[in-house]
Short mmCIF file of C-alpha atoms in Angstrom, two decimals:
data_model
loop_
_atom_site.label_atom_id
_atom_site.label_comp_id
_atom_site.label_asym_id
_atom_site.label_seq_id
_atom_site.Cartn_x
_atom_site.Cartn_y
_atom_site.Cartn_z
CA UNK A 1 16.26 -29.05 -4.57
CA UNK A 2 13.01 -27.71 -3.17
CA UNK A 3 10.78 -25.52 -5.39
CA UNK A 4 11.65 -22.32 -3.48
CA UNK A 5 15.39 -22.88 -3.23
CA UNK A 6 16.00 -20.57 -6.17
CA UNK A 7 14.12 -17.82 -4.30
CA UNK A 8 16.20 -18.26 -1.14
CA UNK A 9 19.43 -18.12 -3.13
CA UNK A 10 18.23 -15.02 -5.03
CA UNK A 11 17.28 -13.12 -1.87
CA UNK A 12 20.56 -14.08 -0.20
CA UNK A 13 22.55 -12.96 -3.24
CA UNK A 14 20.83 -9.55 -3.33
CA UNK A 15 21.23 -9.01 0.42
CA UNK A 16 24.88 -10.05 0.47
CA UNK A 17 25.70 -8.01 -2.63
CA UNK A 18 24.33 -4.83 -1.10
CA UNK A 19 26.08 -5.61 2.20
CA UNK A 20 29.42 -6.07 0.45
CA UNK A 21 29.00 -2.65 -1.16
CA UNK A 22 28.09 -0.82 2.07
CA UNK A 23 30.73 -2.73 4.02
CA UNK A 24 33.38 -1.16 1.76
CA UNK A 25 31.91 2.35 2.14
CA UNK A 26 31.04 2.54 5.85
CA UNK A 27 33.38 2.11 8.83
CA UNK A 28 33.19 -1.13 10.77
CA UNK A 29 32.35 0.52 14.09
CA UNK A 30 28.67 0.74 15.00
CA UNK A 31 27.06 4.16 15.32
CA UNK A 32 24.16 4.71 17.77
CA UNK A 33 24.31 1.02 18.60
CA UNK A 34 23.54 0.17 14.97
CA UNK A 35 25.54 -1.60 12.25
CA UNK A 36 24.46 0.52 9.28
CA UNK A 37 26.07 -1.70 6.64
CA UNK A 38 23.47 -4.42 7.28
CA UNK A 39 20.63 -1.94 7.79
CA UNK A 40 21.37 -0.27 4.44
CA UNK A 41 21.69 -3.70 2.80
CA UNK A 42 18.07 -4.40 3.87
CA UNK A 43 16.97 -0.92 2.73
CA UNK A 44 18.45 -1.39 -0.73
CA UNK A 45 17.03 -4.89 -0.96
CA UNK A 46 13.62 -3.22 -0.57
CA UNK A 47 14.47 -0.63 -3.24
CA UNK A 48 15.57 -3.35 -5.66
CA UNK A 49 12.37 -5.36 -5.22
CA UNK A 50 10.12 -2.29 -5.45
CA UNK A 51 11.88 -1.09 -8.59
CA UNK A 52 11.29 -4.46 -10.24
CA UNK A 53 7.61 -4.41 -9.24
CA UNK A 54 6.98 -0.77 -10.19
CA UNK A 55 5.54 -1.52 -13.69
CA UNK A 56 3.04 -3.90 -12.06
CA UNK A 57 2.11 -1.18 -9.58
CA UNK A 58 1.29 1.21 -12.43
CA UNK A 59 -0.81 -1.54 -14.06
CA UNK A 60 -2.63 -1.94 -10.75
CA UNK A 61 -3.60 1.75 -10.75
CA UNK A 62 -4.74 1.63 -14.39
CA UNK A 63 -6.77 -1.51 -13.75
CA UNK A 64 -8.51 0.13 -10.81
CA UNK A 65 -9.32 3.14 -12.99
CA UNK A 66 -10.84 0.78 -15.56
CA UNK A 67 -12.88 -0.90 -12.83
CA UNK A 68 -14.19 2.48 -11.69
CA UNK A 69 -15.20 3.40 -15.23
CA UNK A 70 -17.16 0.14 -15.50
CA UNK A 71 -19.18 0.68 -12.31
CA UNK A 72 -22.35 1.92 -14.12
CA UNK A 73 -22.37 -1.19 -16.32
CA UNK A 74 -21.63 -3.39 -13.31
CA UNK A 75 -24.63 -1.95 -11.47
CA UNK A 76 -26.84 -2.56 -14.50
CA UNK A 77 -25.80 -6.22 -14.64
CA UNK A 78 -26.29 -6.64 -10.89
CA UNK A 79 -29.80 -5.20 -11.13
CA UNK A 80 -30.64 -7.26 -14.21
CA UNK A 81 -29.41 -10.60 -12.85
CA UNK A 82 -29.99 -10.08 -9.12
CA UNK A 83 -32.04 -13.30 -8.94
CA UNK A 84 -29.48 -15.34 -10.90
CA UNK A 85 -26.11 -14.98 -9.19
CA UNK A 86 -24.36 -17.51 -11.41
CA UNK A 87 -25.39 -15.71 -14.60
CA UNK A 88 -24.49 -12.36 -13.04
CA UNK A 89 -20.96 -13.58 -12.30
CA UNK A 90 -20.65 -14.92 -15.83
CA UNK A 91 -21.78 -11.62 -17.31
CA UNK A 92 -19.40 -9.68 -15.05
CA UNK A 93 -16.45 -11.85 -16.06
CA UNK A 94 -17.37 -11.36 -19.71
CA UNK A 95 -17.53 -7.59 -19.18
CA UNK A 96 -14.13 -7.55 -17.47
CA UNK A 97 -12.64 -9.67 -20.26
CA UNK A 98 -14.10 -7.44 -22.96
CA UNK A 99 -12.92 -4.21 -21.32
CA UNK A 100 -9.57 -5.73 -20.25
CA UNK A 101 -10.15 -4.98 -16.55
CA UNK A 102 -8.95 -7.33 -13.83
CA UNK A 103 -10.69 -7.11 -10.41
CA UNK A 104 -7.83 -9.05 -8.79
CA UNK A 105 -5.11 -6.73 -10.11
CA UNK A 106 -5.37 -4.57 -6.99
CA UNK A 107 -3.82 -7.34 -4.87
CA UNK A 108 -1.17 -8.48 -7.37
CA UNK A 109 1.76 -6.27 -6.23
CA UNK A 110 1.25 -7.34 -2.62
CA UNK A 111 0.92 -10.99 -3.61
CA UNK A 112 4.18 -10.79 -5.58
CA UNK A 113 5.95 -9.25 -2.58
CA UNK A 114 4.89 -12.14 -0.37
CA UNK A 115 7.43 -14.65 -1.81
CA UNK A 116 10.24 -12.12 -1.25
CA UNK A 117 9.16 -11.67 2.36
CA UNK A 118 8.92 -15.43 2.84
CA UNK A 119 12.36 -15.92 1.27
CA UNK A 120 13.99 -13.29 3.50
CA UNK A 121 12.25 -14.76 6.57
CA UNK A 122 13.50 -18.24 5.66
CA UNK A 123 17.08 -17.03 5.19
CA UNK A 124 17.39 -14.78 8.25
CA UNK A 125 15.75 -17.26 10.62
CA UNK A 126 18.68 -19.58 9.92
CA UNK A 127 21.26 -16.99 10.94
CA UNK A 128 21.36 -17.39 14.71
CA UNK A 129 24.00 -18.39 17.30
CA UNK A 130 22.77 -21.98 17.57
CA UNK A 131 23.23 -22.76 13.87
CA UNK A 132 26.57 -24.34 13.00
CA UNK A 133 25.84 -24.42 9.26
CA UNK A 134 27.36 -21.07 8.36
CA UNK A 135 27.61 -21.59 4.61
CA UNK A 136 23.88 -21.54 3.87
CA UNK A 137 22.67 -19.97 0.59
CA UNK A 138 26.09 -18.65 -0.36
CA UNK A 139 26.96 -17.06 2.99
CA UNK A 140 30.61 -17.16 4.03
CA UNK A 141 31.60 -17.74 7.65
CA UNK A 142 32.75 -14.12 7.84
CA UNK A 143 29.39 -12.82 6.61
CA UNK A 144 27.55 -15.16 8.97
CA UNK A 145 29.53 -13.92 11.98
CA UNK A 146 29.15 -10.31 10.84
CA UNK A 147 25.37 -10.64 10.74
CA UNK A 148 25.32 -12.33 14.16
CA UNK A 149 27.15 -9.30 15.57
CA UNK A 150 24.98 -6.73 13.78
CA UNK A 151 22.51 -4.69 15.83
CA UNK A 152 19.76 -2.11 15.56
CA UNK A 153 19.95 0.23 18.56
CA UNK A 154 21.74 -2.52 20.52
CA UNK A 155 19.17 -5.21 19.62
CA UNK A 156 20.58 -8.08 17.49
CA UNK A 157 19.04 -8.04 14.01
CA UNK A 158 18.59 -11.81 14.05
CA UNK A 159 16.57 -11.75 17.31
CA UNK A 160 12.79 -11.57 17.66
CA UNK A 161 10.28 -10.61 20.34
CA UNK A 162 10.20 -14.15 21.77
CA UNK A 163 13.96 -14.88 21.63
CA UNK A 164 15.02 -16.51 24.94
CA UNK A 165 16.91 -14.29 27.35
CA UNK A 166 19.78 -16.79 27.58
CA UNK A 167 20.50 -16.46 23.84
CA UNK A 168 20.51 -12.67 24.10
CA UNK A 169 22.77 -12.56 27.15
CA UNK A 170 25.24 -14.80 25.33
CA UNK A 171 25.80 -12.01 22.79
CA UNK A 172 25.76 -9.17 25.32
CA UNK A 173 22.17 -8.04 24.78
CA UNK A 174 19.04 -8.16 26.92
CA UNK A 175 15.37 -9.05 26.75
CA UNK A 176 14.06 -5.58 27.58
CA UNK A 177 16.02 -3.89 24.79
CA UNK A 178 14.97 -6.46 22.20
CA UNK A 179 11.30 -6.42 23.23
CA UNK A 180 11.14 -2.61 23.08
CA UNK A 181 12.72 -2.46 19.61
CA UNK A 182 10.53 -5.32 18.38
CA UNK A 183 7.35 -3.77 19.80
CA UNK A 184 8.07 -0.43 18.13
CA UNK A 185 8.87 -2.07 14.78
CA UNK A 186 5.80 -4.35 14.92
CA UNK A 187 3.58 -1.34 15.68
CA UNK A 188 5.14 0.50 12.72
CA UNK A 189 4.68 -2.57 10.52
CA UNK A 190 0.97 -2.86 11.37
CA UNK A 191 0.34 0.90 11.10
CA UNK A 192 2.11 1.34 7.76
CA UNK A 193 0.39 -1.73 6.30
CA UNK A 194 -2.99 -0.27 7.26
CA UNK A 195 -2.04 3.21 5.99
CA UNK A 196 -0.85 1.85 2.65
CA UNK A 197 -4.16 0.07 2.01
CA UNK A 198 -6.22 2.97 3.35
CA UNK A 199 -4.43 5.49 1.14
CA UNK A 200 -5.24 3.47 -1.96
CA UNK A 201 -8.89 2.89 -1.02
CA UNK A 202 -9.50 6.55 -0.14
CA UNK A 203 -8.10 7.68 -3.47
CA UNK A 204 -9.83 5.09 -5.64
CA UNK A 205 -12.97 4.49 -3.58
CA UNK A 206 -14.61 1.29 -2.38
CA UNK A 207 -15.37 -1.16 -5.16
CA UNK A 208 -18.97 -1.95 -6.07
CA UNK A 209 -18.10 -5.53 -6.99
CA UNK A 210 -18.55 -7.79 -3.96
CA UNK A 211 -15.43 -9.86 -4.66
CA UNK A 212 -13.20 -6.83 -5.07
CA UNK A 213 -14.69 -5.12 -2.02
CA UNK A 214 -13.97 -8.22 0.04
CA UNK A 215 -10.34 -8.06 -1.15
CA UNK A 216 -10.15 -4.40 -0.13
CA UNK A 217 -11.43 -5.17 3.36
CA UNK A 218 -8.99 -8.07 3.69
CA UNK A 219 -6.08 -5.79 2.79
CA UNK A 220 -7.30 -2.98 5.06
CA UNK A 221 -8.16 -4.95 8.20
CA UNK A 222 -7.23 -8.62 7.82
CA UNK A 223 -3.54 -8.36 6.94
CA UNK A 224 -2.67 -5.77 9.66
CA UNK A 225 -4.47 -7.88 12.27
CA UNK A 226 -2.52 -10.96 11.16
CA UNK A 227 0.79 -9.09 11.37
CA UNK A 228 0.03 -7.92 14.90
CA UNK A 229 -0.12 -11.55 16.00
CA UNK A 230 2.58 -13.10 13.81
CA UNK A 231 5.05 -10.20 14.11
CA UNK A 232 6.38 -11.51 17.44
CA UNK A 233 7.92 -14.47 15.58
CA UNK A 234 9.68 -12.41 12.88
CA UNK A 235 13.36 -11.48 13.25
CA UNK A 236 14.05 -7.75 13.58
CA UNK A 237 15.65 -7.72 10.12
CA UNK A 238 12.47 -9.08 8.52
CA UNK A 239 10.19 -6.63 10.38
CA UNK A 240 12.52 -3.81 9.36
CA UNK A 241 12.25 -4.95 5.73
CA UNK A 242 8.43 -4.81 5.94
CA UNK A 243 8.39 -1.34 7.53
CA UNK A 244 10.78 0.09 4.93
CA UNK A 245 8.80 -1.55 2.13
CA UNK A 246 5.56 -0.01 3.41
CA UNK A 247 7.15 3.43 3.77
CA UNK A 248 8.37 3.17 0.18
CA UNK A 249 4.87 2.07 -0.91
CA UNK A 250 3.27 5.12 0.71
CA UNK A 251 5.58 7.48 -1.18
CA UNK A 252 5.23 5.52 -4.40
CA UNK A 253 1.43 5.47 -4.20
CA UNK A 254 1.32 9.19 -3.48
CA UNK A 255 3.38 9.91 -6.61
CA UNK A 256 1.44 7.52 -8.86
CA UNK A 257 -1.97 8.70 -7.62
CA UNK A 258 -0.97 12.28 -8.37
CA UNK A 259 0.23 11.32 -11.82
CA UNK A 260 -2.87 9.18 -12.49
CA UNK A 261 -5.57 10.92 -10.39
CA UNK A 262 -8.89 9.12 -9.90
CA UNK A 263 -11.74 10.39 -12.09
CA UNK A 264 -13.83 13.12 -10.47
CA UNK A 265 -17.30 12.01 -9.59
CA UNK A 266 -19.90 14.04 -11.43
CA UNK A 267 -23.32 14.78 -9.98
CA UNK A 268 -25.41 17.24 -8.10
CA UNK A 269 -23.80 16.51 -4.78
CA UNK A 270 -20.35 17.18 -6.21
CA UNK A 271 -21.56 20.42 -7.78
CA UNK A 272 -23.13 21.56 -4.53
CA UNK A 273 -19.98 20.77 -2.65
CA UNK A 274 -17.78 22.63 -5.11
CA UNK A 275 -20.11 25.62 -5.19
CA UNK A 276 -20.27 25.68 -1.44
CA UNK A 277 -16.54 26.02 -0.93
CA UNK A 278 -15.77 29.61 -0.02
CA UNK A 279 -13.29 31.22 -2.34
CA UNK A 280 -13.52 28.46 -4.97
CA UNK A 281 -13.94 29.26 -8.65
CA UNK A 282 -17.30 27.46 -8.71
CA UNK A 283 -18.55 29.53 -5.77
CA UNK A 284 -17.41 32.78 -7.36
CA UNK A 285 -19.05 31.85 -10.66
CA UNK A 286 -22.32 30.98 -8.88
CA UNK A 287 -22.31 34.30 -7.05
CA UNK A 288 -21.60 36.22 -10.28
CA UNK A 289 -24.51 34.48 -12.03
CA UNK A 290 -26.83 35.25 -9.10
CA UNK A 291 -25.86 38.94 -9.19
CA UNK A 292 -26.42 39.07 -12.97
CA UNK A 293 -29.88 37.51 -12.61
CA UNK A 294 -30.77 39.93 -9.84
CA UNK A 295 -29.75 42.87 -12.02
CA UNK A 296 -31.90 41.60 -14.89
CA UNK A 297 -34.95 41.25 -12.66
CA UNK A 298 -34.44 44.58 -10.91
CA UNK A 299 -36.58 47.55 -12.17
CA UNK A 300 -34.79 49.87 -14.57
CA UNK A 301 -34.21 53.48 -13.46
CA UNK A 302 -37.26 55.67 -14.36
CA UNK A 303 -39.48 52.74 -15.28
CA UNK A 304 -43.02 52.66 -13.89
CA UNK A 305 -44.05 49.67 -11.75
CA UNK A 306 -46.10 47.10 -13.64
CA UNK A 307 -48.73 46.81 -10.89
CA UNK A 308 -48.95 50.21 -9.30
CA UNK A 309 -51.50 51.10 -6.65
CA UNK A 310 -52.80 53.91 -8.85
CA UNK A 311 -53.38 51.61 -11.76
CA UNK A 312 -55.20 49.19 -9.54
CA UNK A 313 -57.54 51.98 -8.32
CA UNK A 314 -58.38 53.01 -11.88
CA UNK A 315 -59.29 49.49 -12.80
CA UNK A 316 -61.50 49.26 -9.80
CA UNK A 317 -63.14 52.60 -10.61
CA UNK A 318 -63.73 51.62 -14.23
CA UNK A 319 -65.69 48.66 -13.11
#
């Protein structure tokens, strides 16, 4: 058996298990041109994977917080060893090891999702009308035929943007319908991938470390650009999996970032910004202090001026 066979069997088992459950609950007839038993099977496959990876996601957030806390020390090392890049990298790695911070942890959840995506892509690309091997990875002939007949808004789930028109007409579908559904899903896949990375970077800030910053830029721009090109080859079911996974990531990140908020940046700029917000506590406090100082400096009722004109005339006359 090939090294990834266990992954293909695992993904198939999860997908078919969830489909069997929803097939018993939902009616067989499609609603809005969609077979919801297979759609919900993909949705709950996403939920299963994300639940398993959730502890790693929390570790990712904590690792990024640790990296942020180390930025002053990182800058010191970069300034100290700016003419010796090899020694600087060695010192940085020693600092990360000592403080138990991992600059690559930010990409780990996404890297661990990649094999699941590859496994689902491998499995679903083999479910098409031209394949006579219906018993692949534990699929029964009934399940194979059921998936072939499943649709998302009248577009077969097994089809992709570049599926030949003859194959689509053979199952009562058309090129225009499939291309529209695929184009919308690919656009959603690219947009949600970008939004997921952008949300994380905006909350945690750009890394000072060159290697980690390069990883952030790759996740923000490189991966969405790659998906825009390669998405035309993915079956609708796989693109749908990616979109649902990204939507779940956005909600998950929002919850985790609220529970573990990034540290507030201290400094004069931050103080000025806070004091400048109308209606904020800092602004009200600043105004109260200014009023108190003005009252202290103001002349008391009945008190004579320190430098009166009369006094000045006397001094001049005395001379």
